[in-house]
Coordinates of C-alpha atoms and ligand atoms in Angstrom, one line a residue:
X1 CA -10.2 -8.4 18.1
X2 CA -10.3 -9.8 21.4
X3 CA -11.4 -7.6 24.3
X4 CA -12.7 -4.8 22.0
X5 CA -16.0 -5.4 21.7
X6 CA -16.3 -3.7 25.1
X7 CA -15.6 -0.4 23.8
X8 CA -18.4 -0.5 21.2
X9 CA -16.5 1.1 18.4
X10 CA -17.3 1.9 14.8
X11 CA -16.9 -0.8 11.9
X12 CA -15.1 0.6 8.6
X13 CA -16.3 -1.4 5.7
X14 CA -13.7 -0.9 3.5
X15 CA -14.3 -0.7 -0.8
X16 CA -10.5 -0.4 -1.5
X17 CA -9.9 3.5 -0.8
X18 CA -6.4 4.4 -0.4
X19 CA -7.8 6.6 2.5
X20 CA -9.4 3.7 4.6
X21 CA -6.8 3.4 7.3
X22 CA -7.2 7.4 7.8
X23 CA -10.4 7.0 8.6
X24 CA -9.9 4.3 11.2
X25 CA -7.0 6.9 12.7
X26 CA -9.2 9.8 12.7
X27 CA -11.9 8.1 14.6
X28 CA -9.6 6.5 17.3
X29 CA -7.9 10.3 17.8
X30 CA -11.5 11.1 19.2
X31 CA -11.0 7.8 21.7
X32 CA -13.3 5.7 19.9
X33 CA -12.2 2.2 18.5
X34 CA -12.5 1.8 15.0
X35 CA -11.7 -1.1 13.1
X36 CA -11.5 -2.2 9.2
X37 CA -13.2 -4.8 7.6
X38 CA -13.3 -5.8 4.1
X39 CA -16.7 -5.1 2.5
X40 CA -17.4 -8.5 1.8
X41 CA -16.4 -9.7 5.4
X42 CA -19.1 -12.1 7.0
X43 CA -21.5 -10.4 9.4
X44 CA -20.5 -12.5 12.3
X45 CA -17.1 -11.0 12.1
X46 CA -18.1 -7.5 11.8
X47 CA -20.7 -7.8 14.5
X48 CA -18.3 -9.3 16.9
X49 CA -17.2 -5.7 17.4
X50 CA -20.8 -4.7 18.5
X51 CA -20.2 -1.5 16.7
X52 CA -22.4 1.4 17.5
X53 CA -22.3 2.6 13.9
X54 CA -20.8 1.9 10.4
X55 CA -18.6 3.9 8.1
X56 CA -18.6 2.9 4.7
X57 CA -15.1 4.0 2.6
X58 CA -14.7 5.2 -0.8
X59 CA -13.1 3.0 -3.4
X60 CA -12.1 2.6 -7.0
X61 CA -15.1 0.9 -8.4
X62 CA -18.9 2.2 -9.9
X63 CA -21.6 1.0 -8.2
X64 CA -23.7 -0.1 -11.6
X65 CA -20.5 -2.3 -12.9
X66 CA -21.2 -6.0 -12.9
X67 CA -20.0 -7.0 -9.4
X68 CA -19.1 -3.9 -7.9
X69 CA -19.1 -4.4 -3.8
X70 CA -22.1 -3.3 -2.0
X71 CA -23.2 -2.1 1.3
X72 CA -24.1 -5.5 2.8
X73 CA -27.4 -6.1 4.0
X74 CA -26.7 -6.7 7.7
X75 CA -25.6 -3.3 7.7
X76 CA -29.0 -1.9 6.6
X77 CA -30.9 -4.4 8.7
X78 CA -29.3 -3.5 12.0
X79 CA -30.9 -0.2 12.4
X80 CA -27.1 1.0 13.5
X81 CA -26.2 4.5 12.0
X82 CA -24.3 4.5 8.7
X83 CA -22.2 7.0 6.9
X84 CA -20.9 6.2 3.6
X85 CA -17.7 8.4 2.3
X86 CA -17.7 8.9 -1.5
X87 CA -18.1 5.3 -3.2
X88 CA -19.6 4.4 0.7
X89 CA -22.7 7.0 -0.2
X90 CA -22.9 5.9 -3.6
X91 CA -23.4 1.9 -3.0
X92 CA -25.8 3.2 -0.2
X93 CA -27.7 5.1 -2.5
X94 CA -28.1 2.6 -5.3
X95 CA -28.7 -0.4 -2.8
X96 CA -31.5 2.1 -1.0
X97 CA -33.1 2.8 -4.5
X98 CA -31.8 5.9 -5.4
X99 CA -29.6 6.9 -9.1
X100 CA -25.8 6.9 -9.4
X101 CA -24.7 7.9 -12.6
X102 CA -21.3 9.1 -14.5
X103 CA -20.8 12.9 -13.8
X104 CA -20.1 14.9 -16.7
X105 CA -17.1 16.0 -15.2
X106 CA -14.7 14.3 -12.8
X107 CA -14.2 15.9 -9.7
X108 CA -10.6 15.6 -8.0
X109 CA -8.9 18.2 -5.4
X110 CA -10.5 21.0 -3.3
X111 CA -13.9 22.2 -3.4
X112 CA -16.3 24.4 -1.5
X113 CA -19.6 22.7 -0.2
X114 CA -22.6 24.5 0.7
X115 CA -24.1 23.0 3.7
X116 CA -27.8 23.1 3.6
X117 CA -30.7 21.7 5.8
X118 CA -29.5 21.4 9.1
X119 CA -28.4 17.7 10.3
X120 CA -26.3 16.3 13.7
X121 CA -23.2 16.0 11.3
X122 CA -23.1 19.8 10.7
X123 CA -23.4 20.7 14.3
X124 CA -21.3 23.8 15.0
X125 CA -19.9 24.1 11.6
X126 CA -20.2 27.2 9.2
X127 CA -22.5 27.4 6.0
X128 CA -19.6 27.0 3.7
X129 CA -16.6 24.5 3.7
X130 CA -13.5 23.3 2.1
X131 CA -13.6 19.8 1.2
X132 CA -11.3 17.7 -0.7
X133 CA -13.6 15.6 -3.7
X134 CA -12.1 12.8 -5.7
X135 CA -14.8 11.0 -7.8
X136 CA -16.2 10.3 -11.1
X137 CA -19.8 9.2 -10.5
X138 CA -22.1 11.2 -8.2
X139 CA -25.9 11.3 -7.0
X140 CA -28.6 11.8 -9.5
X141 CA -31.7 11.0 -7.4
X142 CA -32.1 10.2 -3.6
X143 CA -33.6 7.0 -2.2
X144 CA -36.4 7.6 -0.5
X145 CA -36.5 9.0 3.1
X146 CA -33.4 10.9 2.3
X147 CA -32.9 14.9 1.6
X148 CA -29.8 16.9 0.2
X149 CA -27.7 18.3 3.0
X150 CA -25.0 19.7 1.1
X151 CA -24.2 21.0 -2.4
X152 CA -20.9 21.9 -4.8
X153 CA -20.2 23.1 -7.7
X154 CA -20.4 20.0 -9.7
X155 CA -22.4 17.9 -6.8
X156 CA -25.9 18.4 -6.1
X157 CA -25.9 16.1 -3.5
X158 CA -22.6 16.4 -2.1
X159 CA -24.1 15.2 1.4
X160 CA -27.4 13.1 2.0
X161 CA -29.0 11.8 4.9
X162 CA -32.1 10.2 6.2
X163 CA -32.2 11.8 9.7
X164 CA -34.5 9.8 11.2
X165 CA -33.0 6.5 10.1
X166 CA -29.8 7.7 11.1
X167 CA -28.2 7.3 7.4
X168 CA -25.7 9.9 5.9
X169 CA -23.6 9.9 3.0
X170 CA -21.1 12.4 1.9
X171 CA -19.5 12.8 -1.6
X172 CA -16.0 14.2 -0.2
X173 CA -13.5 12.8 2.4
X174 CA -14.0 14.4 5.6
X175 CA -10.8 11.9 6.7
X176 CA -8.2 13.8 4.9
X177 CA -6.6 16.8 5.9
X178 CA -7.5 18.6 3.0
X179 CA -11.1 19.0 4.5
X180 CA -10.2 20.8 7.6
X181 CA -13.7 20.7 9.4
X182 CA -13.9 16.9 8.3
X183 CA -12.8 16.0 11.9
X184 CA -15.8 17.9 13.4
X185 CA -18.0 16.0 10.6
X186 CA -16.7 12.7 11.9
X187 CA -16.7 13.9 15.5
X188 CA -20.4 14.8 15.0
X189 CA -21.1 11.4 13.6
X190 CA -19.3 9.5 16.6
X191 CA -21.1 11.4 19.4
X192 CA -24.1 13.1 18.2
X193 CA -25.4 10.4 15.7
X194 CA -23.6 7.0 17.2
X195 CA -23.8 8.0 20.7
X196 CA -20.3 6.8 21.1
X197 CA -18.0 7.0 24.5
X198 CA -14.3 8.1 24.2
X199 CA -13.0 5.0 26.0
X200 CA -10.3 4.4 23.9
X201 CA -6.9 5.0 25.6
X202 CA -3.8 4.0 25.7
X203 CA -4.2 2.4 29.4
X204 CA -7.5 0.7 28.3
X205 CA -5.7 -1.1 25.5
X206 CA -2.6 -2.2 27.7
X207 CA -5.5 -3.4 30.4
X208 CA -7.2 -5.4 27.8
X209 CA -4.0 -6.7 25.7
X210 CA -2.6 -7.8 28.6
X211 CA -5.5 -10.0 29.6
X212 CA -5.7 -11.2 25.9
X213 CA -2.1 -12.6 25.6
X214 CA -2.5 -14.3 29.2
X215 CA -5.5 -15.9 27.8
X216 CA -4.0 -16.7 24.7
X217 CA -0.3 -18.0 25.9
X218 CA -1.8 -19.6 29.3
X219 CA 1.3 -21.3 31.1
X220 CA 3.0 -21.5 27.4
X221 CA 6.7 -20.1 26.6
X222 CA 7.1 -17.3 24.1
X223 CA 10.0 -15.8 22.2
X224 CA 9.8 -12.5 20.5
X225 CA 11.9 -11.3 17.6
X226 CA 13.4 -7.8 18.9
X227 CA 15.0 -5.9 16.4
X228 CA 15.1 -2.6 18.4
X229 CA 12.8 -0.9 16.6
X230 CA 9.9 0.6 18.4
X231 CA 7.3 -1.9 17.4
X232 CA 8.9 -4.8 18.7
X233 CA 10.2 -3.0 21.6
X234 CA 6.8 -1.8 22.7
X235 CA 5.4 -5.4 21.8
X236 CA 8.3 -7.0 24.0
X237 CA 7.5 -4.7 26.9
X238 CA 3.8 -5.5 26.5
X239 CA 4.0 -9.3 26.4
X240 CA 6.6 -9.0 28.9
X241 CA 4.0 -7.2 31.4
X242 CA 1.6 -9.9 30.6
X243 CA 3.7 -13.3 30.9
X244 CA 6.9 -12.0 32.6
X245 CA 9.7 -14.8 32.3
X246 CA 7.7 -16.6 30.1
X247 CA 9.3 -14.5 27.3
X248 CA 12.3 -14.8 25.8
X249 CA 13.7 -12.3 23.2
X250 CA 15.8 -13.3 20.5
X251 CA 17.6 -10.7 18.7
X252 CA 18.8 -11.9 15.0
X253 CA 21.6 -10.1 13.7
X254 CA 21.1 -10.6 9.9
X255 CA 23.8 -8.3 9.0
X256 CA 21.4 -5.8 7.5
X257 CA 21.4 -3.3 10.5
X258 CA 22.7 -0.2 10.5
X259 CA 26.2 0.9 12.0
X260 CA 26.5 -0.2 15.6
X261 CA 23.1 -1.1 16.1
X262 CA 23.3 -4.7 17.3
X263 CA 25.6 -3.8 20.2
X264 CA 23.2 -0.9 20.9
X265 CA 20.1 -3.2 20.9
X266 CA 21.6 -5.8 23.2
X267 CA 23.1 -3.2 25.5
X268 CA 19.6 -1.4 25.9
X269 CA 17.5 -4.3 26.3
X270 CA 19.3 -7.0 28.1
X271 CA 21.2 -4.6 30.7
X272 CA 18.6 -1.6 30.8
X273 CA 15.1 -3.3 30.4
X274 CA 15.8 -6.5 32.2
X275 CA 14.1 -8.8 29.8
X276 CA 15.6 -12.5 28.9
X277 CA 17.6 -11.9 25.7
X278 CA 19.6 -14.1 23.0
X279 CA 21.5 -12.4 20.8
X280 CA 22.2 -14.6 17.5
X281 CA 24.7 -13.4 14.6
X282 CA 23.2 -14.9 11.6
X283 CA 24.8 -12.3 8.7
X284 CA 26.6 -15.0 7.0
X285 CA 23.7 -16.8 6.5
X286 CA 21.3 -14.2 5.2
X287 CA 23.8 -12.9 2.9
X288 CA 24.5 -16.2 1.5
X289 CA 21.0 -16.6 0.7
X290 CA 20.8 -13.4 -0.8
X291 CA 23.7 -13.8 -3.1
X292 CA 22.7 -12.7 -6.9
X293 CA 19.1 -11.6 -5.6
X294 CA 17.9 -8.4 -6.9
X295 CA 14.1 -8.3 -6.8
X296 CA 12.6 -6.3 -4.2
X297 CA 9.9 -9.1 -3.5
X298 CA 12.1 -11.8 -3.7
X299 CA 14.5 -10.2 -1.1
X300 CA 11.7 -9.8 1.0
X301 CA 10.4 -13.6 0.8
X302 CA 14.3 -14.6 1.6
X303 CA 14.7 -12.5 4.6
X304 CA 10.9 -13.3 6.2
X305 CA 11.8 -16.8 5.4
X306 CA 15.0 -17.0 6.8
X307 CA 14.0 -15.2 9.9
X308 CA 11.5 -17.6 11.0
X309 CA 14.0 -20.6 10.0
X310 CA 16.8 -18.8 12.3
X311 CA 13.9 -17.9 15.2
X312 CA 12.9 -22.0 15.0
X313 CA 16.5 -23.2 15.4
X314 CA 17.0 -20.5 18.4
X315 CA 13.8 -21.4 20.0
X316 CA 14.4 -25.2 19.8
X317 CA 17.8 -24.9 21.8
X318 CA 15.6 -23.1 24.4
X319 CA 13.2 -26.6 24.8
X320 CA 9.5 -26.4 24.2
X321 CA 8.3 -22.7 22.8
X322 CA 4.5 -22.5 21.8
X323 CA 4.4 -19.0 20.7
X324 CA 6.3 -16.4 18.4
X325 CA 5.4 -12.5 19.5
X326 CA 5.9 -9.8 16.9
X327 CA 5.4 -6.2 16.8
X328 CA 3.3 -6.2 13.6
X329 CA 1.4 -3.3 13.5
X330 CA -1.8 -2.5 11.5
X331 CA -0.5 -0.8 8.7
X332 CA 1.7 -3.8 8.0
X333 CA -1.5 -5.9 8.5
X334 CA -3.6 -3.8 6.0
X335 CA -1.0 -2.8 3.4
X336 CA 0.3 -6.3 2.9
X337 CA -2.9 -8.4 3.3
X338 CA -4.1 -8.5 -0.3
X339 CA -5.8 -11.7 1.4
X340 CA -7.9 -9.6 3.7
X341 CA -8.4 -6.5 1.5
X342 CA -9.6 -8.1 -2.1
X343 CA -10.9 -4.6 -3.6
X344 CA -7.3 -2.9 -2.7
X345 CA -4.0 -3.1 -4.7
X346 CA -1.0 -4.9 -3.2
X347 CA 2.0 -2.1 -2.7
X348 CA 4.7 -4.3 -1.0
X349 CA 4.8 -7.6 1.2
X350 CA 6.4 -6.6 4.6
X351 CA 8.8 -8.8 6.0
X352 CA 6.9 -9.6 9.2
X353 CA 3.3 -10.5 7.8
X354 CA 3.7 -11.4 4.1
X355 CA 7.0 -13.0 4.0
X356 CA 6.0 -15.7 6.8
X357 CA 5.9 -19.5 5.5
X358 CA 2.7 -21.3 5.9
X359 CA 4.4 -24.1 7.6
X360 CA 5.4 -22.6 10.8
X361 CA 6.0 -24.0 14.0
X362 CA 4.9 -21.4 16.1
X363 CA 1.3 -19.8 17.0
X364 CA 1.4 -16.0 16.7
X365 CA 1.3 -13.4 19.6
X366 CA 0.7 -9.8 17.6
X367 CA -0.7 -7.5 20.2
X368 CA -0.1 -4.5 18.3
X369 CA -1.6 -5.7 15.3
X370 CA -4.7 -3.3 15.4
X371 CA -2.6 -0.2 16.1
X372 CA -1.2 2.8 14.0
X373 CA 2.5 3.7 15.0
X374 CA 1.3 7.1 16.7
X375 CA -0.8 4.8 19.0
X376 CA 2.4 2.3 19.8
X377 CA 4.3 5.1 20.8
X378 CA 2.0 6.1 23.1
X379 CA 1.2 2.6 24.2
X380 CA 5.1 2.7 24.8
X381 CA 5.4 5.5 26.7
X382 CA 2.3 4.6 29.0
X383 CA 4.3 1.4 29.5
X384 CA 7.4 3.4 31.1
X385 CA 9.6 2.9 27.9
X386 CA 12.1 5.7 27.3
X387 CA 12.3 8.2 24.4
X388 CA 15.5 6.7 23.3
X389 CA 13.5 3.5 22.2
X390 CA 10.1 5.1 21.3
X391 CA 11.6 7.7 18.9
X392 CA 14.2 5.6 17.2
X393 CA 14.2 5.7 13.6
X394 CA 11.7 3.5 12.0
X395 CA 13.7 0.4 10.3
X396 CA 12.1 -1.8 8.1
X397 CA 12.1 -5.6 9.0
X398 CA 14.3 -6.5 6.1
X399 CA 16.9 -4.1 7.3
X400 CA 19.4 -2.4 4.9
X401 CA 18.3 -5.2 2.0
X402 CA 16.0 -2.9 0.5
X403 CA 17.8 0.3 1.0
X404 CA 20.6 -1.6 -1.2
X405 CA 19.5 -1.9 -4.5
X406 CA 20.4 -4.3 -6.8
X407 CA 22.8 -7.1 -5.4
X408 CA 23.3 -7.3 -1.5
X409 CA 27.2 -7.8 -0.7
X410 CA 28.7 -7.1 2.5
X411 CA 31.0 -4.4 0.7
X412 CA 28.1 -2.7 -0.4
X413 CA 26.3 -2.9 3.0
X414 CA 29.5 -1.4 4.4
X415 CA 29.1 1.6 2.1
X416 CA 25.8 2.1 2.8
X417 CA 26.0 1.7 6.5
X418 CA 28.7 4.5 6.5
X419 CA 26.9 6.7 4.2
X420 CA 23.7 6.6 6.4
X421 CA 25.3 7.2 9.6
X422 CA 26.9 10.2 8.3
X423 CA 23.6 11.5 7.2
X424 CA 22.0 10.5 10.5
X425 CA 24.8 11.9 12.3
X426 CA 24.4 15.4 10.4
X427 CA 20.7 15.4 10.8
X428 CA 21.2 14.7 14.8
X429 CA 23.8 17.3 15.0
X430 CA 21.4 19.9 13.3
X431 CA 18.4 18.7 15.7
X432 CA 16.4 17.9 12.8
X433 CA 16.0 14.1 13.5
X434 CA 12.7 14.1 15.3
X435 CA 10.5 16.7 14.5
X436 CA 11.8 17.8 10.9
X437 CA 12.3 14.2 9.8
X438 CA 9.8 11.3 10.8
X439 CA 12.4 9.1 8.6
X440 CA 15.6 9.7 7.2
X441 CA 18.6 7.1 5.8
X442 CA 20.4 6.6 2.8
X443 CA 19.8 4.2 -0.2
X444 CA 22.5 2.5 -2.2
X445 CA 21.7 2.9 -6.0
X446 CA 22.2 0.4 -8.5
X447 CA 24.3 2.6 -11.1
X448 CA 27.8 4.0 -11.2
X449 CA 28.4 6.9 -12.7
X450 CA 31.5 9.0 -13.6
X451 CA 33.3 11.5 -11.6
X452 CA 36.7 13.2 -10.9
X453 CA 38.4 13.1 -7.9
X454 CA 42.3 14.6 -7.8
X455 CA 42.9 14.4 -11.4
X456 CA 41.4 11.0 -12.0
X457 CA 38.3 9.6 -13.1
X458 CA 36.3 7.7 -10.9
X459 CA 33.5 5.2 -12.2
X460 CA 31.6 5.1 -8.4
X461 CA 28.3 4.4 -6.9
X462 CA 25.7 6.7 -6.2
X463 CA 24.1 7.1 -2.5
X464 CA 20.4 8.7 -2.1
X465 CA 19.4 10.6 0.7
X466 CA 16.1 10.2 1.7
X467 CA 14.1 12.2 4.4
X468 CA 10.3 12.4 5.1
X469 CA 8.0 14.1 7.1
X470 CA 4.9 12.3 7.9
X471 CA 2.4 11.4 10.7
X472 CA 1.2 8.2 9.7
X473 CA 4.0 6.5 7.3
X474 CA 0.8 6.2 4.4
X475 CA 1.6 9.5 3.2
X476 CA 4.6 11.3 3.1
X477 CA 6.4 14.3 1.7
X478 CA 10.0 15.0 1.3
X479 CA 11.6 17.1 4.2
X480 CA 12.6 20.3 3.0
X481 CA 16.2 20.0 4.3
X482 CA 18.5 23.0 4.3
X483 CA 20.6 23.2 1.1
X484 CA 23.8 23.7 3.2
X485 CA 22.9 20.5 5.2
X486 CA 22.7 18.7 2.3
X487 CA 25.9 20.0 1.1
X488 CA 27.6 18.9 4.0
X489 CA 26.4 15.3 4.1
X490 CA 26.9 15.1 0.3
X491 CA 30.9 16.3 1.1
X492 CA 31.3 14.0 3.9
X493 CA 29.9 10.9 2.0
X494 CA 32.3 11.3 -0.9
X495 CA 35.1 12.1 1.2
X496 CA 34.9 9.3 3.8
X497 CA 33.1 6.5 1.9
X498 CA 35.1 5.2 -0.5
X499 CA 33.3 3.6 -3.8
X500 CA 31.0 6.7 -3.8
X501 CA 31.3 9.5 -6.0
X502 CA 27.7 10.9 -6.5
X503 CA 25.3 11.9 -3.7
X504 CA 21.5 12.8 -5.0
X505 CA 18.5 14.0 -2.5
X506 CA 15.1 11.8 -3.1
X507 CA 12.4 14.7 -3.7
X508 CA 9.3 12.2 -4.1
X509 CA 6.4 12.3 -2.1
X510 CA 4.3 9.1 -1.1
X511 CA 2.4 8.7 -3.1
X512 CA 3.4 8.3 -5.6
X513 CA 6.8 6.6 -4.6
X514 CA 7.2 4.6 -1.3
X515 CA 9.2 5.6 1.7
X516 CA 11.8 3.0 1.2
X517 CA 13.3 2.5 -2.4
X518 CA 12.2 -1.2 -2.4
Ligands
XMP1 P1 6.9 2.3 2.8 O1 8.3 2.1 1.9 O2 5.8 1.1 2.4 O3 7.3 2.5 4.0 O4 6.6 3.6 1.9 C1 6.3 2.7 5.2 C2 7.1 2.5 6.4 O5 7.4 1.2 6.8 C3 8.6 0.8 6.7 N1 8.4 -0.5 5.8 C4 8.6 -1.9 6.6 N2 8.6 -2.3 7.9 N3 8.7 -4.5 7.6 C5 8.8 -3.2 8.5 O6 8.4 -3.6 9.6 C6 9.0 -3.9 6.1 O7 9.2 -4.7 5.4 C7 8.9 -2.7 5.9 N4 9.0 -2.1 4.7 C8 8.6 -0.8 4.5 C9 9.6 1.7 6.2 O8 10.6 2.0 6.6 C10 8.3 3.2 6.6 O9 8.7 3.3 7.7

């Protein structure tokens, strides 16, 4: 990442844990830049960050399986501090000559750990802490130079360290909320062991990104796909700050937007923000491309590709355009980039990354590519964007197509839009939109069910309401909305939206579900 070398951050080598991103977030919350790299990344790529230390993430493999990923040699040769978490500690142990073996009992969930020998990692911590464990293997013999630093009922070596060489391992997960003092352990690693400085701030990010965008773009012309969502809005403001009128924003109404959204976006950005904005209505084209398509990944591919093609057509109208700027953020990159992350599983391809065709005409400008959502909002605020933009409900690139399960037709979209608007309206009136629900929406299910209205039988569609609490959108819980509020929403939807006779509330967390239904 251009510029960030100056911050001397932490390189996290990713062995495929579902928590790898969380490690990065926890570190950045301390004002230290952290970046994730596949464990197989070339040394040069990782060391371009000039890291102050390395963290080895957890992962699903067993170190003694053939082909299991191992801690790379350059990490050990660097002499810099290392913290191995779960699998990361096991590969460190294995590689340095200790012994890892399958534990008699898997340890999964909460546990108590007794901190033994004093070590910089434990500064300020009590003798016993609550932790979150999730492992099948454990350390049976330490590598030379290491000492046990903590134990639990199941793990004689719940933490280990070679204090002189600044190498540490913890069997538990300090990055998750269920390890309440985990953040202190990470902070100790950053500031006591790695001697990092807390210089990663929104202002520093903006300054560096503006320079990086200017360097990349030069005198070229940039188009940006403005969706009205917070990510593209902040990207637009940042690129605008960097290159001013070299930027033209294109807003594509693909017909998959929420009720009244298109008009609102144009008004906010063209009139209030003063950006150059071209608005295109391409609803018919998108819907005809989606005709008969029900598979979620196929929908995403079609929309992603159409988006770029529509852009190209508009951009050609503008004359020469060299760059396409996008509000891609870090979770988009990580979740969809199976390419970048061979040890993890593909969940879904996000439209602004996975759906891009190979033969695009533009070079990409993605200034938010390394930011988490909460960081994007902080950067947006530092750029002076209003709350009404920064706190809009998040909305996926493929729009209502991934909330209209089954075939996407105009009639079904209209039904969905109206149901969704009712839900949001009721939540807004109850003051539950921003804090009680990080994201709320309606989905239209691909089933019909029997009902009775008046004295007649109905055979109509089902609306599912989804409201979640989350800070990072990587994990989420369903919002405990008041039953009376749900009753009101259900009542209004069946009364006001023709074609719907049943409303259900989604009580799944993520994982195992995802926030969107497709
Ligand atoms: P999931 O469904 O993966 O969603 O739990 C996590 C967050 O990402 C949003 N989302 C998307 N955003 N393009 C986007 O820009 C996409 O293709 C996409 N799919 C999901 C989702 O709304 C939630 O906020």
